[in-house]
Short mmCIF file of C-alpha atoms and ligand atoms in Angstrom, two decimals:
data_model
loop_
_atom_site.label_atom_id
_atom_site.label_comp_id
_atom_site.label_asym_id
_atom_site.label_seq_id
_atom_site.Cartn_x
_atom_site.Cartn_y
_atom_site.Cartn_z
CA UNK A 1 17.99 -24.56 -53.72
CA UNK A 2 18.86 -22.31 -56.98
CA UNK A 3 19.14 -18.88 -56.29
CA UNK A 4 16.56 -17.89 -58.68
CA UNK A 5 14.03 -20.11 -56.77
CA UNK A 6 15.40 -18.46 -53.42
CA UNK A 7 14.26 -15.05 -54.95
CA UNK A 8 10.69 -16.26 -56.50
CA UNK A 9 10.04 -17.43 -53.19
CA UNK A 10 11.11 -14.03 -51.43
CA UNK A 11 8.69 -12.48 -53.86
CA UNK A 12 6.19 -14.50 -53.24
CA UNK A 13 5.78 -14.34 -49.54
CA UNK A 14 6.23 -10.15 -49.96
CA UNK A 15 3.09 -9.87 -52.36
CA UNK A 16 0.89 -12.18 -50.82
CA UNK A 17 2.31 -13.60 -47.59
CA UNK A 18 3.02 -17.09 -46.07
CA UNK A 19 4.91 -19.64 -48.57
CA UNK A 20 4.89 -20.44 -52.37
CA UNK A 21 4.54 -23.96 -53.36
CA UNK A 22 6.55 -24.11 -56.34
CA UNK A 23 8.73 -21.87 -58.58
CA UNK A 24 9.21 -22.32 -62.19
CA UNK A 25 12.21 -20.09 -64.34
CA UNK A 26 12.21 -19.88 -68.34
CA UNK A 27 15.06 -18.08 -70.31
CA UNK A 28 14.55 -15.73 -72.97
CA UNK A 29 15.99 -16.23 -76.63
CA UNK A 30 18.43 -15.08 -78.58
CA UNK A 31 18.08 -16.24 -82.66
CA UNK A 32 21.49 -16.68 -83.96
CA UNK A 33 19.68 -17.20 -87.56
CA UNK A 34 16.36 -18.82 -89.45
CA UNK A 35 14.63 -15.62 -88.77
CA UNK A 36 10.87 -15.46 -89.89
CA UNK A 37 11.10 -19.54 -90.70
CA UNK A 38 9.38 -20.84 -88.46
CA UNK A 39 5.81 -20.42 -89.16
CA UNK A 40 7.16 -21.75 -92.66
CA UNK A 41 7.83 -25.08 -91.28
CA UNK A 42 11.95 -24.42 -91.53
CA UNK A 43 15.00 -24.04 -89.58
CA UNK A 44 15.93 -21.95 -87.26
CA UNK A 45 18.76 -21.91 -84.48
CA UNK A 46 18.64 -20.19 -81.64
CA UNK A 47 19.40 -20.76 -77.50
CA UNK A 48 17.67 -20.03 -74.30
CA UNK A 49 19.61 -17.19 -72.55
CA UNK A 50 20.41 -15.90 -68.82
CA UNK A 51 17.63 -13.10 -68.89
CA UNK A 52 15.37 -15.02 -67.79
CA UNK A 53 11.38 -15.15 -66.13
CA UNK A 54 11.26 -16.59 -62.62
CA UNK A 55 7.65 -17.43 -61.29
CA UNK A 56 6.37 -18.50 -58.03
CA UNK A 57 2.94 -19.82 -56.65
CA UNK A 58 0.70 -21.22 -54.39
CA UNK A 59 -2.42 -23.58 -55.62
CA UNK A 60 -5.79 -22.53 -53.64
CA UNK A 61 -8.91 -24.32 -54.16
CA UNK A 62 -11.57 -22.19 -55.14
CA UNK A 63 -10.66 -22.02 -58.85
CA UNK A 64 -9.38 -18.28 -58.58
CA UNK A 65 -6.41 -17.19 -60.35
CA UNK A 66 -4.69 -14.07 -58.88
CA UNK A 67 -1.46 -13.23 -60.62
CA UNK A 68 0.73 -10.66 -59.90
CA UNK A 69 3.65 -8.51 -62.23
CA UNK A 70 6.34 -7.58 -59.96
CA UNK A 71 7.34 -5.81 -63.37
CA UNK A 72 4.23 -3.07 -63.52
CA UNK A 73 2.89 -3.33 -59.87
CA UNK A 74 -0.55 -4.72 -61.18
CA UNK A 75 -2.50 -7.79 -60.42
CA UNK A 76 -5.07 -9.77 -62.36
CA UNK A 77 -7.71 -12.04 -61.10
CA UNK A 78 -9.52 -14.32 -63.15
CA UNK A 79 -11.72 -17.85 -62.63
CA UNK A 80 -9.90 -20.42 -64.13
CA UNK A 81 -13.33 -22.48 -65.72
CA UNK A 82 -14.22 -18.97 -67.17
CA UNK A 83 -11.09 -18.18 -69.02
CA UNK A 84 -12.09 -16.95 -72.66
CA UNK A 85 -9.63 -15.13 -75.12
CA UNK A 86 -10.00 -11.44 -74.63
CA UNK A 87 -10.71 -9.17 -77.70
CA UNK A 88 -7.27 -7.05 -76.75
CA UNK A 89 -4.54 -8.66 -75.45
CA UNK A 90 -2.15 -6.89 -73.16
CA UNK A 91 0.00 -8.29 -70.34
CA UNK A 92 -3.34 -9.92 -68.44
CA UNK A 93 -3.19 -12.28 -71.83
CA UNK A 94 -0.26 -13.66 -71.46
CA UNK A 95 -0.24 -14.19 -67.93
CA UNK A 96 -3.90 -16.09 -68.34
CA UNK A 97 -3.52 -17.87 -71.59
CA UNK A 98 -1.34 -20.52 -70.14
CA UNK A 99 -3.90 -21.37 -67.56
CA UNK A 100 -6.47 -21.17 -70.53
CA UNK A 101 -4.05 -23.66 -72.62
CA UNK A 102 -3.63 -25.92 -69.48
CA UNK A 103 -7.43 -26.36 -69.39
CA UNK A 104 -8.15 -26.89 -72.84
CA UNK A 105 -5.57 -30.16 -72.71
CA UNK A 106 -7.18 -30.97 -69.73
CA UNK A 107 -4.89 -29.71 -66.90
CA UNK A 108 -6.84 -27.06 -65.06
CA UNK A 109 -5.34 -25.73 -62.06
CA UNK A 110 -7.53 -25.48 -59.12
CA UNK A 111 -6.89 -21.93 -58.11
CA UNK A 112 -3.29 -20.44 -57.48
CA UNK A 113 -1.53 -17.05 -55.75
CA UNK A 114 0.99 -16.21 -58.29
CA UNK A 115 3.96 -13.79 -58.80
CA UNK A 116 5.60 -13.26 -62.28
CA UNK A 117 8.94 -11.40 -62.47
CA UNK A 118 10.23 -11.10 -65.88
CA UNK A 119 13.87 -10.06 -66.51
CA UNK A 120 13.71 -10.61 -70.26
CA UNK A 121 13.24 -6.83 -71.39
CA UNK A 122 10.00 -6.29 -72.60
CA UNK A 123 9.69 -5.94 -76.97
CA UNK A 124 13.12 -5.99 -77.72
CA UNK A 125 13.13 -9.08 -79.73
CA UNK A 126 14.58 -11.43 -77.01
CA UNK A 127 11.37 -13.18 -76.01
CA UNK A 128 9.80 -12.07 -73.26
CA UNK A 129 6.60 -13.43 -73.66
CA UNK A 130 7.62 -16.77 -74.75
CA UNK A 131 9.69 -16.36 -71.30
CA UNK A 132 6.55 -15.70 -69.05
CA UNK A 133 4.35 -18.42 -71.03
CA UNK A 134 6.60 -21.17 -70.83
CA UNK A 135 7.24 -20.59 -66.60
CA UNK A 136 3.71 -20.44 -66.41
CA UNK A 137 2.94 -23.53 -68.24
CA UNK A 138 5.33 -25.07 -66.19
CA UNK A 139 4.61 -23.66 -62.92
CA UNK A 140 0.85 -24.69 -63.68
CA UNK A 141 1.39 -27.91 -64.94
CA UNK A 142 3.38 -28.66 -61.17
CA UNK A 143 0.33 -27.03 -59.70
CA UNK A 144 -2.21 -29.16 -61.09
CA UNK A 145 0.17 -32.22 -60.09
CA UNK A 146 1.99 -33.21 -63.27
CA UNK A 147 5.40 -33.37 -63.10
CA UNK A 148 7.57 -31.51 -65.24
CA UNK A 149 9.83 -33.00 -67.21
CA UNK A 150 8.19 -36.47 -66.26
CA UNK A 151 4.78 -36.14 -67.15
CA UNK A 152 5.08 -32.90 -69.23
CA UNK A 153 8.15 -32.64 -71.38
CA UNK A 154 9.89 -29.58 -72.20
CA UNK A 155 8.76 -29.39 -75.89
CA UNK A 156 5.26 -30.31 -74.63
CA UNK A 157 5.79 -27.31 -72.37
CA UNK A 158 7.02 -25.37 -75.71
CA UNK A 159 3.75 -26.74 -76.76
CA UNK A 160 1.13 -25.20 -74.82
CA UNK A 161 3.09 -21.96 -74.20
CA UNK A 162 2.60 -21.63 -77.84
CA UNK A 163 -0.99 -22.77 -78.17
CA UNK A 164 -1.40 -19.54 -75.16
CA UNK A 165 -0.08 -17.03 -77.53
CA UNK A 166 -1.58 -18.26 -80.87
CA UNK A 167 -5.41 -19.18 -79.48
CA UNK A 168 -5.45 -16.59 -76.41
CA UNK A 169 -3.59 -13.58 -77.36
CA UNK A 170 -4.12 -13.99 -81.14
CA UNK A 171 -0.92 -13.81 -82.23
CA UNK A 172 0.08 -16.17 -85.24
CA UNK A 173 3.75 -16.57 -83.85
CA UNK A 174 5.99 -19.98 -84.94
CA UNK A 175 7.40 -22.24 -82.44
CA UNK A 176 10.71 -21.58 -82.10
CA UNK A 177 10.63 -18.90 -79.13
CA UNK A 178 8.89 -20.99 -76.80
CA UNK A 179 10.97 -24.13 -78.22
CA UNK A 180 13.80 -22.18 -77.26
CA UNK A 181 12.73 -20.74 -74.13
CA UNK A 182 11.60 -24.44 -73.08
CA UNK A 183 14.64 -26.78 -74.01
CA UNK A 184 17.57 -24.88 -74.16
CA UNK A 185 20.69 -26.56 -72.59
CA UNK A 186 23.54 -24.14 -71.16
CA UNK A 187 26.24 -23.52 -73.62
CA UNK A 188 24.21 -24.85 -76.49
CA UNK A 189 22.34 -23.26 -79.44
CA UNK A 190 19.56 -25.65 -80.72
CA UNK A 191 19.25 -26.14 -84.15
CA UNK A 192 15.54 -26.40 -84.59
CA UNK A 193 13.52 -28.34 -87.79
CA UNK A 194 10.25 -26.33 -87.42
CA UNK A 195 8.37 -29.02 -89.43
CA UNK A 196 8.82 -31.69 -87.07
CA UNK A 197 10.38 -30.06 -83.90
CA UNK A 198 13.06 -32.35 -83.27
CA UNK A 199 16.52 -30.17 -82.37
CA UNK A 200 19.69 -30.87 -82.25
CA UNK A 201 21.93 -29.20 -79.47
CA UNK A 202 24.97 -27.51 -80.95
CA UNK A 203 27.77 -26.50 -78.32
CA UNK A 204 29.00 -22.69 -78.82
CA UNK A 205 32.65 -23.00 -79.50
CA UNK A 206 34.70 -21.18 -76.83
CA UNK A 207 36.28 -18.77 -78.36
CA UNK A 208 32.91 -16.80 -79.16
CA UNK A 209 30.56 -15.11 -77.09
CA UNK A 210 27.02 -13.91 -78.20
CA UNK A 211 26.39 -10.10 -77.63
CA UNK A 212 22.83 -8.51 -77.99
CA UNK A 213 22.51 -4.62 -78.56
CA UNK A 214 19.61 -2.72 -77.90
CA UNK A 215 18.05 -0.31 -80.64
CA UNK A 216 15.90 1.03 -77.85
CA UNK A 217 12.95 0.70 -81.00
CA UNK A 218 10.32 -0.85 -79.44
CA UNK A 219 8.31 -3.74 -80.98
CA UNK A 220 4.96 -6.34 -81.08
CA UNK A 221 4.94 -9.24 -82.94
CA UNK A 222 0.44 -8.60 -81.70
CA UNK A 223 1.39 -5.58 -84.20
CA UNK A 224 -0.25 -5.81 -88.20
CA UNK A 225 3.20 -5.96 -89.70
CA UNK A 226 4.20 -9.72 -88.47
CA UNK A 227 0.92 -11.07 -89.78
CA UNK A 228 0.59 -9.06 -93.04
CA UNK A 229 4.38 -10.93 -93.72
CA UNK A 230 2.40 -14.16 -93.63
CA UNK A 231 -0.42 -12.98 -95.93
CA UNK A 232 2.22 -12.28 -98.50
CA UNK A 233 3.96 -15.05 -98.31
CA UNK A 234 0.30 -16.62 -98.80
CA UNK A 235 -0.76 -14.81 -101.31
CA UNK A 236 2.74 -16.10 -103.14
CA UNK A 237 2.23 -19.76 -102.04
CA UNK A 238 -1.23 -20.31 -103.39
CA UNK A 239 0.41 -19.69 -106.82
CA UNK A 240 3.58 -21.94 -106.55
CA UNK A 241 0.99 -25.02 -104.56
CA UNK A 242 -1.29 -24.49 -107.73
CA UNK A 243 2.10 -25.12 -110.11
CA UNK A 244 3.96 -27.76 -107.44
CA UNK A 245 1.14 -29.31 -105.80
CA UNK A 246 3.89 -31.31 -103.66
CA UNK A 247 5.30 -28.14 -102.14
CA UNK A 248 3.24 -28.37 -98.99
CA UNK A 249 5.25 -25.13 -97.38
CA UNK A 250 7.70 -22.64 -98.18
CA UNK A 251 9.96 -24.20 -96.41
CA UNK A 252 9.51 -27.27 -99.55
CA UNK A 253 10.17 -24.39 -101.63
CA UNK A 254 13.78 -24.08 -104.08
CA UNK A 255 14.89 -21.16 -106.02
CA UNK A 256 14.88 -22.57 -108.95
CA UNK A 257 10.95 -23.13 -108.69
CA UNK A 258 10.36 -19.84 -107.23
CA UNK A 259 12.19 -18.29 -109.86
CA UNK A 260 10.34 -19.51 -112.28
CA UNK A 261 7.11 -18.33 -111.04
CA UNK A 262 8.20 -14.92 -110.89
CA UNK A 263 6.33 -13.10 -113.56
CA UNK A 264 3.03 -14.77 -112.08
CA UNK A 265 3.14 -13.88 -108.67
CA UNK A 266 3.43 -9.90 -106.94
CA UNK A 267 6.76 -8.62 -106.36
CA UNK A 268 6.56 -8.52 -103.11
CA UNK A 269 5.33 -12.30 -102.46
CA UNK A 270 8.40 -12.86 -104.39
CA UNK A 271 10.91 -11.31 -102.67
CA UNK A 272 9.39 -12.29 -98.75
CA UNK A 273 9.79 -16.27 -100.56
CA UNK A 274 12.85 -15.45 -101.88
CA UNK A 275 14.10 -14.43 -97.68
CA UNK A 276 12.17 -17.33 -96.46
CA UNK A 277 14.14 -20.34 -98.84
CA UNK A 278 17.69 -18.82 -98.81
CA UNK A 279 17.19 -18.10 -94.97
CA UNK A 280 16.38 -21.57 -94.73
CA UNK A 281 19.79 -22.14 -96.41
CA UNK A 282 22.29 -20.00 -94.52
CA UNK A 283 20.70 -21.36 -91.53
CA UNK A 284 22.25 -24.91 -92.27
CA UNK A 285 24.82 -23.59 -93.48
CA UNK A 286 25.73 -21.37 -90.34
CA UNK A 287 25.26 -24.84 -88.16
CA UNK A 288 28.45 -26.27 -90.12
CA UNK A 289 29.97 -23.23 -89.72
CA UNK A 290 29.31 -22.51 -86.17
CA UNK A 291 30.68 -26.63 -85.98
CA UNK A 292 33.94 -25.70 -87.59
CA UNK A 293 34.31 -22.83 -85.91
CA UNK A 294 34.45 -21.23 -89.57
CA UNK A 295 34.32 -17.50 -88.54
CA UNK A 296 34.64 -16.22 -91.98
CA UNK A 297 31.73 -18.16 -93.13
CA UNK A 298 29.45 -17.62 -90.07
CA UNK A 299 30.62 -13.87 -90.74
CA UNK A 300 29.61 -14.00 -94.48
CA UNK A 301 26.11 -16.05 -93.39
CA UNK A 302 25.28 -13.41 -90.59
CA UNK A 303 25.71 -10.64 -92.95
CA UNK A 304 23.37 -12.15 -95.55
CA UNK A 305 20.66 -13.01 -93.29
CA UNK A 306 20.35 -9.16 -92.21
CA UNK A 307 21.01 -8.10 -95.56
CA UNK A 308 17.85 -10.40 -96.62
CA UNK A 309 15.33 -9.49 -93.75
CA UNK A 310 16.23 -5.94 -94.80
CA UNK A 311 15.72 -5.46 -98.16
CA UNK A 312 13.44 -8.92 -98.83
CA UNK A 313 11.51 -9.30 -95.54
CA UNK A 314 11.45 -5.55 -94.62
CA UNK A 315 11.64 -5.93 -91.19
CA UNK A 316 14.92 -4.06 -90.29
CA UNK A 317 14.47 -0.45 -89.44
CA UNK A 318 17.25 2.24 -89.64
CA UNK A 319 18.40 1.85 -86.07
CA UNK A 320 19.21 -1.87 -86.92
CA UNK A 321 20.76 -1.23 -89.78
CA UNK A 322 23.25 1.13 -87.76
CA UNK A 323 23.77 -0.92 -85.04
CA UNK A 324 25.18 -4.13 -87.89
CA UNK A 325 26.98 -1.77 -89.72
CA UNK A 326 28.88 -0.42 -86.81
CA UNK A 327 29.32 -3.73 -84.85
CA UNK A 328 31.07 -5.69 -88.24
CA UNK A 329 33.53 -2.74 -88.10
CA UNK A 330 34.91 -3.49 -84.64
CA UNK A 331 37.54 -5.68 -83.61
CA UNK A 332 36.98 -9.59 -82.50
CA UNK A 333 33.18 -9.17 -84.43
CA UNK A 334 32.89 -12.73 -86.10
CA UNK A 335 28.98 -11.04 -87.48
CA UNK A 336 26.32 -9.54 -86.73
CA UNK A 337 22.42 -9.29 -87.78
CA UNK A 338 19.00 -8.52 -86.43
CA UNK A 339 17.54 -10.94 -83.93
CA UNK A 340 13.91 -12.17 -83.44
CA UNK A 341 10.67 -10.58 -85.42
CA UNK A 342 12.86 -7.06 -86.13
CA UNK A 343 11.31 -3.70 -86.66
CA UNK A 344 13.56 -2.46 -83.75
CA UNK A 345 14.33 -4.79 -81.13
CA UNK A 346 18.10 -6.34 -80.74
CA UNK A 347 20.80 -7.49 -82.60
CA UNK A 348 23.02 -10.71 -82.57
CA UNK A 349 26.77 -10.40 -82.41
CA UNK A 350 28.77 -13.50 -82.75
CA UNK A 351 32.43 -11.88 -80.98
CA UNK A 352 35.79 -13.06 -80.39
CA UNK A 353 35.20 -14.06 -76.46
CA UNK A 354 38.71 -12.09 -75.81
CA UNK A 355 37.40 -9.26 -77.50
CA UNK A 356 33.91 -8.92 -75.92
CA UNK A 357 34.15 -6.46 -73.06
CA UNK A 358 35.64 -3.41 -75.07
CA UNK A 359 33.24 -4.92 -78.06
CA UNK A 360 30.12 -4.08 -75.98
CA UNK A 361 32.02 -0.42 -74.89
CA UNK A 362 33.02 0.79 -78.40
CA UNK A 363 29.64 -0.56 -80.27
CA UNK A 364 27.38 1.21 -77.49
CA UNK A 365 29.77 5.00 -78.13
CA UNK A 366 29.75 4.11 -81.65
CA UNK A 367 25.32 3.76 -81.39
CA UNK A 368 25.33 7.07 -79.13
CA UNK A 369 27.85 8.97 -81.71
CA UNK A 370 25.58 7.99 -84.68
CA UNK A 371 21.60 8.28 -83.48
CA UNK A 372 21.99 10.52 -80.13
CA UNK A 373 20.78 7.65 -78.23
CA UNK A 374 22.16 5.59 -75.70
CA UNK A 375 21.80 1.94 -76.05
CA UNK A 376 22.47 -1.42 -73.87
CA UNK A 377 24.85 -3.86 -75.56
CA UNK A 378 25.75 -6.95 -73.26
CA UNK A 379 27.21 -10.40 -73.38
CA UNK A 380 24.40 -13.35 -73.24
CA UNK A 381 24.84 -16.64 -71.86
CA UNK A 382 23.35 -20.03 -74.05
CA UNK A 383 21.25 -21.19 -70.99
CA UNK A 384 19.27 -24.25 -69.75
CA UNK A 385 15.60 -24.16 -70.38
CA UNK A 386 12.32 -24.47 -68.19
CA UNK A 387 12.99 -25.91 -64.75
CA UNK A 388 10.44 -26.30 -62.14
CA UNK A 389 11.01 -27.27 -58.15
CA UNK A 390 9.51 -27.78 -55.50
CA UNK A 391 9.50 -25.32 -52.42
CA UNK A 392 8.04 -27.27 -50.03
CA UNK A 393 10.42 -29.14 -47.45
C1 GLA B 401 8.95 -13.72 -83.34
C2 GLA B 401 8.00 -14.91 -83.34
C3 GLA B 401 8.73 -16.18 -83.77
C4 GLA B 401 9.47 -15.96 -85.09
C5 GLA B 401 10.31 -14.68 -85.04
C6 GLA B 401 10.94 -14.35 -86.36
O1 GLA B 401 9.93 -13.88 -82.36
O2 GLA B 401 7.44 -15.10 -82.06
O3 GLA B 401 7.82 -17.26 -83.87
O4 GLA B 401 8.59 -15.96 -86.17
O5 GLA B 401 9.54 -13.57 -84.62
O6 GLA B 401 11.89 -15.31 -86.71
#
């Protein structure tokens, strides 16, 4: 048995005694670039990591849900028929809305003892809810006897993790972090077409590592800022559908068009388009490169992508901004850029793999030096997604 599953079960029989049924694990993401594309129908390409969720459970028939977070040392109980999106959502949301999504396509669970233990840090842009919700839908799905990936497929997983956050905890999030979170495959980025989600799985070359450094700036994509993004970007689109009819989405969108509705549209609808269709660019782009193993270009693409979410999108913050700018100074650093929604959060470093340990040492000094504060900075693994077994003999 995995090691992971050796642990959920451990866990399991210390909160609530006696044996777990089954054990699910989900990785968290890492974006290497398409940031804030996804709910614009584009491409984005990121991979499952090795911080991952592992979750453990035992069905019981009398509909009750009682779920605990080895994380915060609280427990939530809930009837499964009665599940209704709350009015707030905290941590009870996400642990509930994949039941909730489960029922509404028609696989309720019949009751379960559940443990959650999430090592996916929570808000720092790596996906920790996308991490919990996908285990979940997995570990329910096995619960409620549907075999996962037989009956339920990993992007059908992706699927109803996503439908948890969006109709349960109300947040209008795309579908690449529980895409990622779902189908990743060890060693792999996926290139992701956000349209139709089919993905392509693009080995890491390697000679490069992936490094993610902490800000310690804490974020929410539940917070106003993610959502106002997508009101601007609406407010922009109504104006280029009513000149291009045929331009369904953004993502449809080309600069020449947008360009030539500048004058009609606000400034700032402009500018979060303008992110949205070049973003959409270097994000093919950086798939050839990251093919070639064209470090100058994948450099050059990096650096344009943060340079775009910062001034365009808005959604770097100073800490960010620090944490690029010192990183692209240091030997073996192929690029770097913000990672996931932004406003604090991590960033992505592409790194020479021989170059990684002292990498991580000098960028963290370099962080503490500039802002006072100390920060994590650590090499990632591209990791398998969702995986479900059995824990019954
Ligand atoms: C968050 C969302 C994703 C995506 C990113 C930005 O991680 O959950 O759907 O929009 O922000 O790229």
């Amino acid at each position: 048995m995995a090691t992971w599953a050796e642990r959920a079960a451990r866990e399991f029989t210390d909160a609530f005694g006696g044996d777990a049924a089954w054990a699910a694990d989900a990785g968290g993401r890492v974006n290497l670039i398409g940031e804030h594309t996804d709910y614009h129908e584009g491409f984005v390409f990121p991979a499952a990591i090795d911080l991952r969720t592992r979750v453990a459970g035992r069905p019981r028939a009398d509909g009750v849900l009682r779920i605990r977070s080895l994380n915060l040392s609280e427990e939530v109980e809930a009837v499964v028929a009665d599940l209704v999106p709350p009015p707030v959502a905290d941590w009870r949301a996400y642990v509930l809305g994949p039941f909730w999504a489960l029922r509404e396509a028609g696989i309720a669970v019949p009751g379960a003892d559940i443990v959650v233990h999430g090592g996916v840090p929570f808000g720092g842009g790596l996906s920790s809810s996308a991490s919990i919700e996908v285990a979940l839908v997995a570990l329910g799905a096995a619960m409620a006897g549907r075999s996962v990936p037989e009956d339920i497929d990993a992007p059908e997983v992706a699927r109803l993790a996503r439908r948890a956050e969006n109709g349960f905890c109300k947040v209008p999030c795309g579908a690449m972090d529980q895409m990622a979170s779902a189908c990743g495959k060890a060693g792999h980025a996926l290139l992701l077409d956000c349209r139709t989600l089919a993905f392509e799985t693009v080995p890491m070359p390697d000679a490069w590592v992936l490094v993610v450094a902490d800000s310690g700036v804490r974020h929410a994509v539940a917070g106003p800022e993610y959502a106002n993004r997508q009101k601007e970007c609406a407010q922009g689109m109504a104006i280029v559908r009513a000149a291009f009819p045929e331009v369904a989405m953004a993502r449809d969108l080309t600069m020449e068009r947008l360009d030539g509705l500048k004058g009609r549209m606000p400034e700032v609808s402009y500018r979060r388009l303008r992110h949205v269709v070049t973003e959409d660019e270097r994000c093919l782009a950086a798939r050839e490169a990251l093919s070639r193993g064209d470090g100058a270009a994948l450099g050059r693409l990096l650096a344009g992508s943060h340079e775009s979410l910062a001034r365009d999108y808005e959604v770097s913050c100073a800490e960010l901004d620090i944490l690029v700018a010192s990183a692209v100074g240091i030997r073996g650093c192929v690029g770097a850029r913000l990672t996931g929604a932004g406003f604090g959060g991590n960033t992505v470093n592409v790194v020479e793999a021989a170059e990684a340990d002292r990498f991580c040492e000098v960028l963290a000094r370099a962080y503490l030096d500039r802002t006072g504060h100390p920060t994590t900075v650590r090499v990632v693994r591209p990791s398998a997604g969702v995986s479900v077994t059995s824990l019954r003999p």
